[in-house]
Coordinates of C-alpha atoms in Angstrom, one line a residue:
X118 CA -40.8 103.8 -59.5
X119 CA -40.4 107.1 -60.0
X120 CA -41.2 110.3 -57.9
X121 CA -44.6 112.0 -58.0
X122 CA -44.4 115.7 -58.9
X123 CA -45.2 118.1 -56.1
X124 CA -47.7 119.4 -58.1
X125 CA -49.8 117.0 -58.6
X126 CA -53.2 117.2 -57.1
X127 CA -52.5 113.7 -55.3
X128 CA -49.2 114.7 -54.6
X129 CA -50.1 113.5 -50.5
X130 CA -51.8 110.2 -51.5
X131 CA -49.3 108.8 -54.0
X132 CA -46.4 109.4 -51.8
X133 CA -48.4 107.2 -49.3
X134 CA -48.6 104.3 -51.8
X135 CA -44.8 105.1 -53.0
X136 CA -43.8 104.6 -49.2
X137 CA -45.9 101.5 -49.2
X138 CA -44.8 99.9 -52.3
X139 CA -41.1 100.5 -50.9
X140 CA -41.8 99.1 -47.5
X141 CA -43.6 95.9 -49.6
X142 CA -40.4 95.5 -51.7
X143 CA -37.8 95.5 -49.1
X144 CA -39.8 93.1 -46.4
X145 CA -40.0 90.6 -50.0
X146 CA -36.5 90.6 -50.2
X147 CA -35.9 90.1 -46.9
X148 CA -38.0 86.7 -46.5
X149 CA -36.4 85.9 -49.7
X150 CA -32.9 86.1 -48.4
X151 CA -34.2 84.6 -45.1
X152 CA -35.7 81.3 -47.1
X153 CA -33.2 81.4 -49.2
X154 CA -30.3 81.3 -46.2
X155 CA -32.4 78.7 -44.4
X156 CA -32.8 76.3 -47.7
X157 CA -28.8 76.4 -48.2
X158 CA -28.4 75.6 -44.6
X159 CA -30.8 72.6 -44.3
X160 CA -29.7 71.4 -47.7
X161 CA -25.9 71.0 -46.1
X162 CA -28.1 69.4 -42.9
X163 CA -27.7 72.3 -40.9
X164 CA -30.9 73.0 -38.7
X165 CA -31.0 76.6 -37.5
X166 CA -33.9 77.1 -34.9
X167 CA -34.1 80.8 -35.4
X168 CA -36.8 81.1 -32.4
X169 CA -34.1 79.8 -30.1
X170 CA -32.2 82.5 -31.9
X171 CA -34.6 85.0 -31.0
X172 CA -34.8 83.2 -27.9
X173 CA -30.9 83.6 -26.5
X174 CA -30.8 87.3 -27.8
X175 CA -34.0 88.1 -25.4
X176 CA -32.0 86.1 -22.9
X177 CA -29.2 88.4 -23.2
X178 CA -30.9 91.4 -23.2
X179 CA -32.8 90.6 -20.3
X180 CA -29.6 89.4 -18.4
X181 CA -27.7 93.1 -19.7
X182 CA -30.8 95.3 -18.0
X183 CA -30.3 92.8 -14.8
X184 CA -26.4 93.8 -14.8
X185 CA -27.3 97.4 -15.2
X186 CA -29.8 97.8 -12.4
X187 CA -27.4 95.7 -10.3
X188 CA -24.9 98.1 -11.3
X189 CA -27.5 100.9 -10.3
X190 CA -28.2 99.7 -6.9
X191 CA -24.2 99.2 -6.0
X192 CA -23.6 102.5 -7.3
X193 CA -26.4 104.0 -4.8
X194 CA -25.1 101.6 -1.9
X195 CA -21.7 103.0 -2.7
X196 CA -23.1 106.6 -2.4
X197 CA -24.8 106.2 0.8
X198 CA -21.9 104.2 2.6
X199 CA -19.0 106.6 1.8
X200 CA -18.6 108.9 4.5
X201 CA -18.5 112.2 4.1
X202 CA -15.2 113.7 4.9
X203 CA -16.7 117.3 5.7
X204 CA -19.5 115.6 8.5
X205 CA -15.6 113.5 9.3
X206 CA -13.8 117.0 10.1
X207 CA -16.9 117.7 11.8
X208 CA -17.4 115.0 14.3
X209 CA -13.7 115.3 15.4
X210 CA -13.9 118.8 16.0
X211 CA -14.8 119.7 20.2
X212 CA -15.0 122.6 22.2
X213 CA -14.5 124.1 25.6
X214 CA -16.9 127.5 26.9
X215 CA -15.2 129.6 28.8
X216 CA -17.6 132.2 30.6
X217 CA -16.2 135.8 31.1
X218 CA -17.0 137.8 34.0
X219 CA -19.1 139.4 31.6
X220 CA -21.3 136.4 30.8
X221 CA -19.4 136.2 27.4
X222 CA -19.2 133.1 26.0
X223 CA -15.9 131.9 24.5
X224 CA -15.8 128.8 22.2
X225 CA -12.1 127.1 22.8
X226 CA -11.9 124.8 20.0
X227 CA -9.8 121.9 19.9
X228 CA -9.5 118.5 17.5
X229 CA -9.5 115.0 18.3
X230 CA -8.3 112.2 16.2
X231 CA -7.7 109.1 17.7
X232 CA -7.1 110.5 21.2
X233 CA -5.0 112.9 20.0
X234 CA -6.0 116.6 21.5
X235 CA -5.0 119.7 19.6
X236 CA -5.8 123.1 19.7
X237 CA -7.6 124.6 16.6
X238 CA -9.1 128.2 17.4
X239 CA -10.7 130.6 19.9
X240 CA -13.8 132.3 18.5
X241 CA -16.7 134.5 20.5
X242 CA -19.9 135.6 18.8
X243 CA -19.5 139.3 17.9
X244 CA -16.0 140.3 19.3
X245 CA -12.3 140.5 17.8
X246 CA -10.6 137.1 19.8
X247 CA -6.5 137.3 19.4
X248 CA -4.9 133.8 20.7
X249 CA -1.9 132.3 20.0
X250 CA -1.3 128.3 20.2
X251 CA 1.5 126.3 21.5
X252 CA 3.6 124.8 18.6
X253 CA 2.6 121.5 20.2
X254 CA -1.2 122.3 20.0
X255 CA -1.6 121.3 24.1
X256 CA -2.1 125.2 25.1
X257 CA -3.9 127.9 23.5
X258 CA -3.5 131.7 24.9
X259 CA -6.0 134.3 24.2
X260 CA -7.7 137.9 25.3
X261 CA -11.1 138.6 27.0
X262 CA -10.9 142.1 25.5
X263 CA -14.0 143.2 27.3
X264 CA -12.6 142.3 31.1
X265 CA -8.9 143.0 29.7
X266 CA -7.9 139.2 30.7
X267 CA -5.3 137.0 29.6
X268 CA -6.4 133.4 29.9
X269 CA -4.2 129.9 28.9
X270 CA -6.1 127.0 28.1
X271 CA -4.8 123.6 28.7
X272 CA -5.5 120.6 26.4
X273 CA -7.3 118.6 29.4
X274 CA -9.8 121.6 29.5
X275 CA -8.4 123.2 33.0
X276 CA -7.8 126.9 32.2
X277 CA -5.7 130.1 34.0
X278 CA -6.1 133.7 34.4
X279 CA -2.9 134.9 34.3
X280 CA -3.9 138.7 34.4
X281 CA -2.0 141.2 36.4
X282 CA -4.9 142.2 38.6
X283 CA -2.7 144.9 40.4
X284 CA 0.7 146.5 39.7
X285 CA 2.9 148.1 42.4
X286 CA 5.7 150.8 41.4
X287 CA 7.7 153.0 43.7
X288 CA 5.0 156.1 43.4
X289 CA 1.9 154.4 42.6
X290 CA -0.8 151.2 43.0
X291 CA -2.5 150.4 39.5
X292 CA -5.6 148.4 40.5
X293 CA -7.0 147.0 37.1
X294 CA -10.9 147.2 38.0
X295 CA -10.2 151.0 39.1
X296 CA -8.5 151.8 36.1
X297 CA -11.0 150.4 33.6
X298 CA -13.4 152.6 35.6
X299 CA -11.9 155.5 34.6
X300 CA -10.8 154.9 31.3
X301 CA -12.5 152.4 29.5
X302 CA -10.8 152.1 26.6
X303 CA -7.5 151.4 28.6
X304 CA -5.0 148.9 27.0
X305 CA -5.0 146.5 30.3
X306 CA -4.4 143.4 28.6
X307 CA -4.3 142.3 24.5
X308 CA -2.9 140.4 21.9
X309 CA -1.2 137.6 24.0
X310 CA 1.3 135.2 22.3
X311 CA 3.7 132.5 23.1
X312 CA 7.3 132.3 23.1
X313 CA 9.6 129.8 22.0
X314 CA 9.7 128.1 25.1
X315 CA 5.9 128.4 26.0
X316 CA 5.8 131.2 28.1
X317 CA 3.4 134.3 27.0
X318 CA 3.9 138.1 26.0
X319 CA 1.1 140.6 25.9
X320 CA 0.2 144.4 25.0
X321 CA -0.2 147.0 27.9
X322 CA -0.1 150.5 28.5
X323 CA 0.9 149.8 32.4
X324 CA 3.2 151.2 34.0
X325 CA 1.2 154.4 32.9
X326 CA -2.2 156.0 32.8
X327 CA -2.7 159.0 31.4
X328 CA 1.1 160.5 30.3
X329 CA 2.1 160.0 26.8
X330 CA 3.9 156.9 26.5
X331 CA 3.7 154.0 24.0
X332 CA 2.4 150.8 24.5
X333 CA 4.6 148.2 26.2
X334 CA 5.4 144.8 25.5
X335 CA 5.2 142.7 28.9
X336 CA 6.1 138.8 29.6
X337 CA 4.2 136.5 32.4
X338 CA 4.7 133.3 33.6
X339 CA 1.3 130.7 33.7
X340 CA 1.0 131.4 37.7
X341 CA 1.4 134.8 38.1
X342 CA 4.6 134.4 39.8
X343 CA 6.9 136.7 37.0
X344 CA 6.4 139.6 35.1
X345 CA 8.7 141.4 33.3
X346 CA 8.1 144.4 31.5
X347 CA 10.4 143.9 27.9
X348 CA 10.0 147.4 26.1
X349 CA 8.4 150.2 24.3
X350 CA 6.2 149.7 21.4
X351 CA 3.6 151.9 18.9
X352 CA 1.3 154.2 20.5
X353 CA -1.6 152.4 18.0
X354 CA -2.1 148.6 19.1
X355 CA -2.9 147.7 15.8
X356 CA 0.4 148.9 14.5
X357 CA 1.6 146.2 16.3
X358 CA 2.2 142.4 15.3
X359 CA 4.2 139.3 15.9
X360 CA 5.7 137.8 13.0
X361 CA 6.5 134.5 13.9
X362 CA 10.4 133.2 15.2
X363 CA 14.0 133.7 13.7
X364 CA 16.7 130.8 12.8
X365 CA 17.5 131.1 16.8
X366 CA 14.0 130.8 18.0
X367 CA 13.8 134.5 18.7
X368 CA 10.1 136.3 18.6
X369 CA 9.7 138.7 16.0
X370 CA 7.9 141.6 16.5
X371 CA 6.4 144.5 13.7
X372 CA 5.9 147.7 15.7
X373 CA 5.1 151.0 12.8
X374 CA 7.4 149.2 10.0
X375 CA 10.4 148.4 13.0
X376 CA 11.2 145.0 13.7
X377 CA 12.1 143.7 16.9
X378 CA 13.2 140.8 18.0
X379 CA 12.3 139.0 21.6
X380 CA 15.9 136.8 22.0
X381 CA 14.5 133.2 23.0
X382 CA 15.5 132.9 26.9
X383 CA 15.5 137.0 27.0
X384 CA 14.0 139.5 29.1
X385 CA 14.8 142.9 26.6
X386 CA 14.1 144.0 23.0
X387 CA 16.5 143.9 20.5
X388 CA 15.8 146.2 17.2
X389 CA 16.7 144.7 13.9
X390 CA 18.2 147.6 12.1

């Protein structure tokens, strides 16, 4: 049967009937091999039923697209039942407000797993919030910067102001609301942190106003009962950092590219040279 030339004027038609023809040809030779199959069988007196053939193949396809939408309908079970671990993190995390004399609202942030309290952050909608948290996570220390307050957090939600409302030297009375009256920008209170042993140090320019001194590094006891002035630091509070503890416990502290170190148990700087 050979090809029709593309030139031919009936070029379309006779590939139709070549197509055909083929078509014709191969279906013949497929009954034949089908009889012919089905004669050798029956001869040896083996029946093959070939619509229960037909039959069990339309079984097993039918059983296969029941598998698969079973399959489908776990899968989407499976989906909707596995928690998600970001709505997890979400559901444990809590929060105490703490309201500033200002009306500012502070967010103290804790986690709870299993009854288990633990500090996480501070945070306050539009302000700069340095805290510090006890190594255990059960306090959590950080700076009203607007009212120049230090205040701890406990993990049961009960809080202190442990700000030095007024300071008494030999020559003079600093009373903090009459000094942030005059100077606004005054260093009264920032950057709290905890020691090794839980108590807290903080940045203030106190004992002095308006001479030209650095500012100081100060340690305070949760009731207000001690504070001891520990030394000298930058002029620029944000030269200033702690950088976490020695092999012995000891504060370290970053003051314009110095170190210093806050001896655990210690009421006095010691520069690392």
């Amino acid at each position: 049967m050979g090809r029709p030339s593309i030139f031919s004027k009936n070029y379309e038609e006779q590939m139709r009937r070549r197509r055909i023809n083929i078509t014709l040809i191969i279906l013949i030779i497929i009954f034949a091999a089908f009889f012919y199959t089905k004669y050798q069988f029956n001869k040896r007196g083996i029946n093959i039923n070939i619509a229960d053939k037909f039959s069990f193949l339309k079984k097993q396809q039918k059983d296969i697209k029941q598998d698969e939408n079973i399959n489908r309908e776990n899968k989407k079970e499976e989906i909707k039942d596995t928690p998600n671990n970001e709505n997890k993190v979400d559901e444990t995390l809590k929060e105490y407000i703490y309201i500033s004399n200002s009306q500012r609202q502070f967010k103290v942030v804790y986690r709870d797993e299993n009854g288990v309290k633990k500090f996480v952050e501070v945070k306050s909608e539009g302000v700069n919030v340095d805290f510090d948290i006890l190594k255990d996570g059960t306090k959590v220390v950080f700076d009203d910067k607007e009212n120049q307050n230090i205040i701890v957090y406990s993990i049961d939600g009960t809080y202190e102001d442990i700000t030095l409302k007024t300071l008494k030297t030999s020559k003079y009375t600093f009373e903090k609301d009459k000094v942030l009256q005059r100077q606004k920008d005054y260093i009264w209170a920032e950057k709290p942190h905890f020691t090794s042993d839980g108590k807290v140090v903080f940045l203030t320019k106190l004992p002095y106003n308006l001479t030209k001194r650095g500012i100081f590094i100060w340690y305070a006891n949760y009731n207000g009962t001690r504070l001891v002035r520990l030394g000298e630091l930058s002029y620029d509070i944000n030269n200033i950092k702690y950088d976490g503890f020695d092999e012995n416990e000891g504060l370290r502290i970053i003051s314009d590219g110095k170190t210093f170190v806050l001896e655990k148990g210690k009421y006095k700087l010691k520069e690392i040279k």
